[in-house]
Coordinates of C-alpha atoms and ligand atoms in Angstrom, one line a residue:
X1 CA -10.6 33.0 -40.5
X2 CA -7.1 33.9 -39.4
X3 CA -6.6 35.0 -35.8
X4 CA -6.3 38.7 -35.2
X5 CA -2.5 39.6 -34.8
X6 CA -1.3 41.2 -31.6
X7 CA -2.5 44.8 -31.3
X8 CA 1.0 45.9 -30.4
X9 CA 4.5 44.3 -30.4
X10 CA 8.2 45.1 -30.5
X11 CA 9.7 44.2 -33.8
X12 CA 13.4 44.8 -34.6
X13 CA 13.7 47.9 -32.6
X14 CA 10.4 49.4 -33.5
X15 CA 6.9 49.3 -32.1
X16 CA 4.5 47.7 -34.5
X17 CA 0.8 48.5 -34.1
X18 CA -2.4 47.4 -35.9
X19 CA -3.6 50.7 -37.5
X20 CA -7.0 50.8 -36.0
X21 CA -8.0 53.9 -38.1
X22 CA -7.9 51.7 -41.2
X23 CA -10.3 49.0 -39.9
X24 CA -12.6 47.5 -41.0
X25 CA -11.5 48.4 -44.5
X26 CA -8.0 47.2 -44.2
X27 CA -5.8 45.3 -41.8
X28 CA -2.6 47.2 -41.9
X29 CA 0.2 48.1 -39.5
X30 CA 2.1 51.3 -38.3
X31 CA 5.7 50.9 -37.4
X32 CA 6.9 53.5 -34.9
X33 CA 10.6 54.1 -34.9
X34 CA 10.5 57.1 -32.6
X35 CA 8.6 58.2 -29.4
X36 CA 7.0 61.0 -31.3
X37 CA 5.6 58.7 -34.0
X38 CA 4.2 56.5 -31.2
X39 CA 2.8 59.6 -29.4
X40 CA 1.0 60.5 -32.7
X41 CA -0.3 57.0 -33.1
X42 CA -1.8 57.2 -29.5
X43 CA -3.3 60.6 -29.9
X44 CA -4.9 59.8 -33.3
X45 CA -6.2 56.4 -32.0
X46 CA -4.2 54.1 -34.3
X47 CA -3.7 52.3 -31.0
X48 CA -6.4 52.7 -28.4
X49 CA -8.2 50.9 -25.6
X50 CA -7.0 51.1 -22.0
X51 CA -4.9 47.9 -21.8
X52 CA -3.4 48.4 -25.3
X53 CA -2.4 51.9 -24.2
X54 CA -0.7 50.4 -21.2
X55 CA 1.5 48.3 -23.4
X56 CA 2.0 51.2 -25.8
X57 CA 3.3 53.4 -23.0
X58 CA 5.7 50.7 -21.8
X59 CA 7.0 49.9 -25.3
X60 CA 7.3 53.7 -25.8
X61 CA 9.7 53.9 -22.9
X62 CA 11.7 51.0 -24.3
X63 CA 11.8 52.9 -27.6
X64 CA 13.0 56.1 -25.8
X65 CA 15.6 54.1 -23.9
X66 CA 16.9 52.5 -27.1
X67 CA 16.9 55.6 -29.3
X68 CA 17.7 58.5 -26.9
X69 CA 21.2 58.9 -25.3
X70 CA 20.4 61.4 -22.7
X71 CA 18.7 60.3 -19.5
X72 CA 16.8 63.6 -19.0
X73 CA 15.5 63.3 -22.5
X74 CA 14.3 59.8 -21.9
X75 CA 12.4 61.0 -18.9
X76 CA 10.8 63.9 -20.8
X77 CA 9.8 61.5 -23.7
X78 CA 8.2 59.3 -21.1
X79 CA 6.3 62.2 -19.7
X80 CA 5.0 63.2 -23.1
X81 CA 3.9 59.7 -23.8
X82 CA 2.0 59.4 -20.5
X83 CA 0.2 62.7 -21.3
X84 CA -0.8 61.7 -24.8
X85 CA -4.2 60.6 -23.5
X86 CA -5.3 61.4 -20.0
X87 CA -8.3 59.1 -19.1
X88 CA -7.1 55.5 -19.3
X89 CA -4.9 55.0 -16.3
X90 CA -3.1 52.1 -18.0
X91 CA -1.1 54.5 -20.2
X92 CA 0.7 56.3 -17.3
X93 CA 0.9 53.0 -15.4
X94 CA 2.7 51.3 -18.4
X95 CA 5.0 54.2 -18.8
X96 CA 5.9 54.2 -15.1
X97 CA 6.5 50.5 -14.9
X98 CA 8.9 50.6 -17.8
X99 CA 10.6 53.7 -16.5
X100 CA 11.2 52.1 -13.1
X101 CA 12.7 49.1 -14.9
X102 CA 14.9 51.4 -17.0
X103 CA 16.2 53.1 -13.9
X104 CA 17.2 49.8 -12.4
X105 CA 18.5 48.0 -15.5
X106 CA 18.7 50.2 -18.5
X107 CA 17.1 49.8 -22.0
X108 CA 17.0 46.0 -21.9
X109 CA 15.2 46.0 -18.6
X110 CA 12.7 48.6 -20.0
X111 CA 12.0 46.3 -23.0
X112 CA 11.7 43.3 -20.7
X113 CA 9.1 45.1 -18.6
X114 CA 7.1 46.1 -21.6
X115 CA 7.1 42.5 -23.0
X116 CA 6.0 41.4 -19.5
X117 CA 3.1 43.9 -19.5
X118 CA 2.0 42.7 -22.9
X119 CA 2.1 39.0 -22.0
X120 CA 0.5 39.6 -18.6
X121 CA -2.3 41.5 -20.3
X122 CA -3.3 38.6 -22.6
X123 CA -3.2 36.2 -19.7
X124 CA -5.3 38.5 -17.4
X125 CA -7.9 38.9 -20.2
X126 CA -8.2 35.2 -20.7
X127 CA -8.6 34.7 -17.0
X128 CA -11.2 37.5 -16.5
X129 CA -13.1 36.3 -19.6
X130 CA -13.3 32.8 -18.1
X131 CA -14.4 34.2 -14.8
X132 CA -16.9 36.6 -16.3
X133 CA -18.5 34.1 -18.6
X134 CA -20.4 32.9 -15.6
X135 CA -22.4 36.2 -15.6
X136 CA -23.5 35.6 -19.2
X137 CA -26.6 33.4 -19.3
X138 CA -27.2 30.8 -22.1
X139 CA -28.4 32.5 -25.3
X140 CA -27.8 35.9 -23.8
X141 CA -28.4 39.1 -25.7
X142 CA -25.5 41.2 -24.6
X143 CA -25.4 45.0 -25.1
X144 CA -21.9 46.5 -25.3
X145 CA -20.3 49.8 -26.1
X146 CA -17.1 50.9 -27.8
X147 CA -14.5 48.3 -28.5
X148 CA -13.1 46.2 -25.7
X149 CA -11.9 43.2 -27.8
X150 CA -8.5 42.0 -28.9
X151 CA -7.8 45.4 -30.5
X152 CA -8.4 47.3 -27.2
X153 CA -5.9 45.1 -25.4
X154 CA -2.8 43.3 -26.4
X155 CA -5.0 40.3 -27.1
X156 CA -8.3 38.6 -26.4
X157 CA -10.2 41.5 -24.8
X158 CA -12.0 42.5 -21.6
X159 CA -15.8 42.9 -22.0
X160 CA -15.6 41.2 -25.4
X161 CA -13.3 38.7 -23.7
X162 CA -16.2 37.8 -21.4
X163 CA -18.5 37.4 -24.4
X164 CA -15.8 35.4 -26.2
X165 CA -15.3 33.0 -23.3
X166 CA -19.1 32.5 -23.1
X167 CA -19.1 31.7 -26.8
X168 CA -16.2 29.2 -26.4
X169 CA -18.2 27.5 -23.6
X170 CA -21.1 27.0 -26.0
X171 CA -23.4 29.6 -24.4
X172 CA -24.4 31.1 -27.8
X173 CA -24.2 34.8 -26.8
X174 CA -25.4 37.4 -29.3
X175 CA -24.2 41.0 -29.2
X176 CA -25.8 44.4 -29.8
X177 CA -22.9 46.7 -30.6
X178 CA -23.6 50.4 -30.1
X179 CA -21.9 52.1 -33.0
X180 CA -20.0 54.5 -30.6
X181 CA -20.2 57.9 -32.1
X182 CA -18.2 59.9 -32.9
X183 CA -15.3 57.6 -33.8
X184 CA -17.4 54.5 -34.3
X185 CA -15.3 51.9 -32.4
X186 CA -18.4 49.8 -32.0
X187 CA -19.4 49.8 -35.7
X188 CA -15.9 49.5 -37.1
X189 CA -13.9 47.5 -34.6
X190 CA -16.3 45.5 -32.4
X191 CA -18.4 44.3 -35.4
X192 CA -15.2 43.4 -37.3
X193 CA -13.8 41.3 -34.4
X194 CA -17.0 39.5 -33.5
X195 CA -17.7 38.7 -37.1
X196 CA -14.3 37.1 -37.4
X197 CA -14.9 35.1 -34.3
X198 CA -18.3 33.8 -35.6
X199 CA -20.2 35.5 -32.7
X200 CA -23.5 37.0 -34.0
X201 CA -23.4 40.8 -33.8
X202 CA -25.9 43.5 -34.7
X203 CA -24.7 47.1 -34.9
X204 CA -27.2 49.7 -33.6
X205 CA -27.2 53.5 -33.3
X206 CA -26.2 54.4 -29.8
X207 CA -29.6 56.1 -29.4
X208 CA -31.3 52.7 -29.8
X209 CA -30.2 51.4 -26.4
X210 CA -33.2 52.7 -24.5
X211 CA -35.6 51.1 -26.9
X212 CA -33.7 47.8 -26.7
X213 CA -33.7 47.7 -23.0
X214 CA -37.4 48.8 -22.8
X215 CA -38.5 46.0 -25.2
X216 CA -36.7 43.4 -23.1
X217 CA -34.1 42.6 -25.8
X218 CA -31.1 42.9 -23.5
X219 CA -30.2 40.3 -20.9
X220 CA -26.9 41.9 -19.7
X221 CA -24.9 45.0 -20.4
X222 CA -21.1 44.3 -20.5
X223 CA -18.6 47.2 -20.9
X224 CA -14.9 47.8 -20.3
X225 CA -13.3 50.6 -18.3
X226 CA -10.6 53.2 -18.8
X227 CA -10.1 53.9 -15.2
X228 CA -11.8 52.6 -12.0
X229 CA -11.6 54.9 -9.0
X230 CA -11.0 53.6 -5.5
X231 CA -14.8 53.8 -4.7
X232 CA -15.8 51.8 -7.8
X233 CA -16.8 54.7 -10.1
X234 CA -16.0 53.8 -13.7
X235 CA -14.7 56.0 -16.5
X236 CA -15.4 54.5 -20.0
X237 CA -16.3 55.6 -23.5
X238 CA -18.8 58.4 -23.7
X239 CA -22.3 56.9 -23.8
X240 CA -21.5 54.2 -21.2
X241 CA -23.2 56.1 -18.3
X242 CA -26.6 56.4 -20.0
X243 CA -26.5 52.6 -20.6
X244 CA -25.9 52.1 -16.8
X245 CA -28.9 54.4 -16.0
X246 CA -31.1 52.5 -18.5
X247 CA -30.0 49.1 -17.2
X248 CA -30.9 50.1 -13.7
X249 CA -34.3 51.4 -14.8
X250 CA -35.0 48.1 -16.6
X251 CA -33.5 45.8 -14.0
X252 CA -30.8 44.4 -16.3
X253 CA -27.3 43.7 -14.9
X254 CA -24.6 46.2 -15.7
X255 CA -21.2 44.5 -15.7
X256 CA -17.8 46.1 -16.1
X257 CA -14.9 43.9 -17.2
X258 CA -11.3 45.2 -16.7
X259 CA -7.9 43.9 -15.6
X260 CA -6.6 45.1 -12.3
X261 CA -4.2 47.4 -14.2
X262 CA -7.2 49.7 -14.8
X263 CA -7.9 50.2 -11.1
X264 CA -6.5 53.5 -9.8
X265 CA -6.6 53.6 -6.0
X266 CA -4.9 57.0 -6.1
X267 CA -8.1 58.5 -7.7
X268 CA -10.6 58.4 -4.9
X269 CA -13.8 59.0 -6.8
X270 CA -15.0 59.4 -10.4
X271 CA -15.1 63.2 -10.1
X272 CA -11.3 63.2 -9.9
X273 CA -10.9 61.2 -13.1
X274 CA -9.5 63.5 -15.9
X275 CA -11.9 63.2 -18.9
X276 CA -10.3 63.7 -22.3
X277 CA -11.8 66.5 -24.5
X278 CA -11.2 65.9 -28.1
X279 CA -11.6 68.1 -31.2
X280 CA -15.2 69.0 -32.0
X281 CA -14.3 68.2 -35.6
X282 CA -14.6 64.5 -34.8
X283 CA -18.3 65.1 -34.1
X284 CA -19.2 67.3 -37.0
X285 CA -17.4 65.2 -39.6
X286 CA -18.0 61.7 -40.7
X287 CA -15.3 60.1 -42.9
X288 CA -14.0 63.6 -43.7
X289 CA -17.5 64.8 -44.8
X290 CA -19.0 67.7 -42.8
X291 CA -22.4 67.0 -41.4
X292 CA -23.1 70.2 -39.5
X293 CA -23.0 73.8 -40.7
X294 CA -19.6 75.3 -41.0
X295 CA -18.6 77.3 -37.9
X296 CA -21.1 75.7 -35.5
X297 CA -19.8 74.8 -32.1
X298 CA -19.3 71.1 -31.2
X299 CA -18.3 69.5 -27.9
X300 CA -16.5 66.2 -27.7
X301 CA -15.9 64.6 -24.3
X302 CA -14.4 61.2 -25.0
X303 CA -15.4 59.5 -21.8
X304 CA -18.1 59.6 -19.1
X305 CA -18.2 58.4 -15.5
X306 CA -20.6 55.8 -14.2
X307 CA -21.2 56.0 -10.4
X308 CA -20.4 52.7 -8.7
X309 CA -24.0 52.4 -7.4
X310 CA -25.1 51.6 -10.9
X311 CA -22.5 48.9 -11.4
X312 CA -23.7 45.3 -10.7
X313 CA -20.3 43.7 -10.8
X314 CA -16.7 44.3 -11.8
X315 CA -15.0 41.4 -13.4
X316 CA -11.2 41.2 -13.0
X317 CA -8.6 38.5 -13.4
X318 CA -8.7 38.1 -9.6
X319 CA -12.4 37.4 -9.4
X320 CA -15.8 39.1 -9.6
X321 CA -16.1 42.1 -7.3
X322 CA -19.5 43.1 -5.9
X323 CA -20.5 46.2 -4.0
X324 CA -19.5 47.8 -1.8
X325 CA -16.4 48.1 -4.0
X326 CA -13.8 50.0 -1.9
X327 CA -12.5 47.1 0.0
X328 CA -12.8 44.6 -2.9
X329 CA -10.9 46.9 -5.2
X330 CA -8.1 47.5 -2.7
X331 CA -7.7 43.7 -2.2
X332 CA -7.9 42.9 -5.9
X333 CA -5.3 45.5 -6.9
X334 CA -2.7 44.5 -4.4
X335 CA 0.2 42.9 -6.2
X336 CA 0.4 39.2 -5.5
Ligands
MRU401 O1 -11.1 56.2 -27.0 P1 -10.8 54.8 -26.9 O2 -11.3 54.0 -28.1 O3 -9.4 54.5 -26.5 O4 -11.8 54.3 -25.7 C1 -11.8 52.9 -25.3 C2 -12.8 52.6 -24.3 O5 -13.5 53.4 -23.8 C3 -12.8 51.1 -23.9 O6 -14.1 50.8 -23.5 C4 -11.9 51.0 -22.7 O7 -10.6 51.4 -23.0 C5 -11.8 49.6 -22.2 S1 -10.9 48.6 -23.5 C6 -10.7 47.0 -23.0

């Protein structure tokens, strides 16, 4: 099987993305020539996953700098991009890094900063995968949620990077992939990636997690993060928090894997993390088909927050952090 192409890259003055809405049916690309096209791709989840959004934000600023003549308009385009999705801190982080570079060195510097974010991301993920593989026992049955693989990053993956590194070391991990309602990142994307990598994967309804943990069929839960607050509280895809509660009840380790770019020391606790609310339509429709009565209300919080006391370890490219997290996070996120 061919390797998965980069999730996002700069090609001849455009930002090229894997169109994640089309997977697993079709591996196709979106080419964004303007900031608005990229903003739409972000809002509609053609590109998604915290680290991938970081690169998208930075390449978006490079695109703004290359296509917009007026400095104020470049800034306002950057602000629009940063606001396209609120929860993953990487998006605003990527935008700001590229914007700082642009202020110092213009369009070329913005692009160089974006390219650097993209290559650093792949390297950070490989490193954190290697480090985190230690937490995956031989023949482990790993429960994960959403998609945290190559597609959620620029390449390799975070939580799935840990699984992948364990697989590469011959540990024979097997994965339970929660389908991840409503947008099915687990069923569509995680299953697709693991299958291509030859890692055994079984898709389950999100609601089956409790039964799996109760029957002793999970050795470790490994998930990603959209934002880690200064105290170690973790925002991740809706449905992550119940997994942490269940893991605690059944004495199974609950591991979060994320690059240090996902740590936000300016957000003190999880209650200050902005949680994206998406259209209720995503809940009451599957593949365009309506599954609830017309006109019925539907709520759609895209993320939840897991309190740090339920987190066994946070795997970063700078090592495995253990509670209490505040000092460990501060040290890990300090720039080398
Ligand atoms: O709404 P999404 O698909 O962007 O949500 C993604 C997640 O929640 C991931 O778990 C998180 O971004 C970590 S990705 C390495």
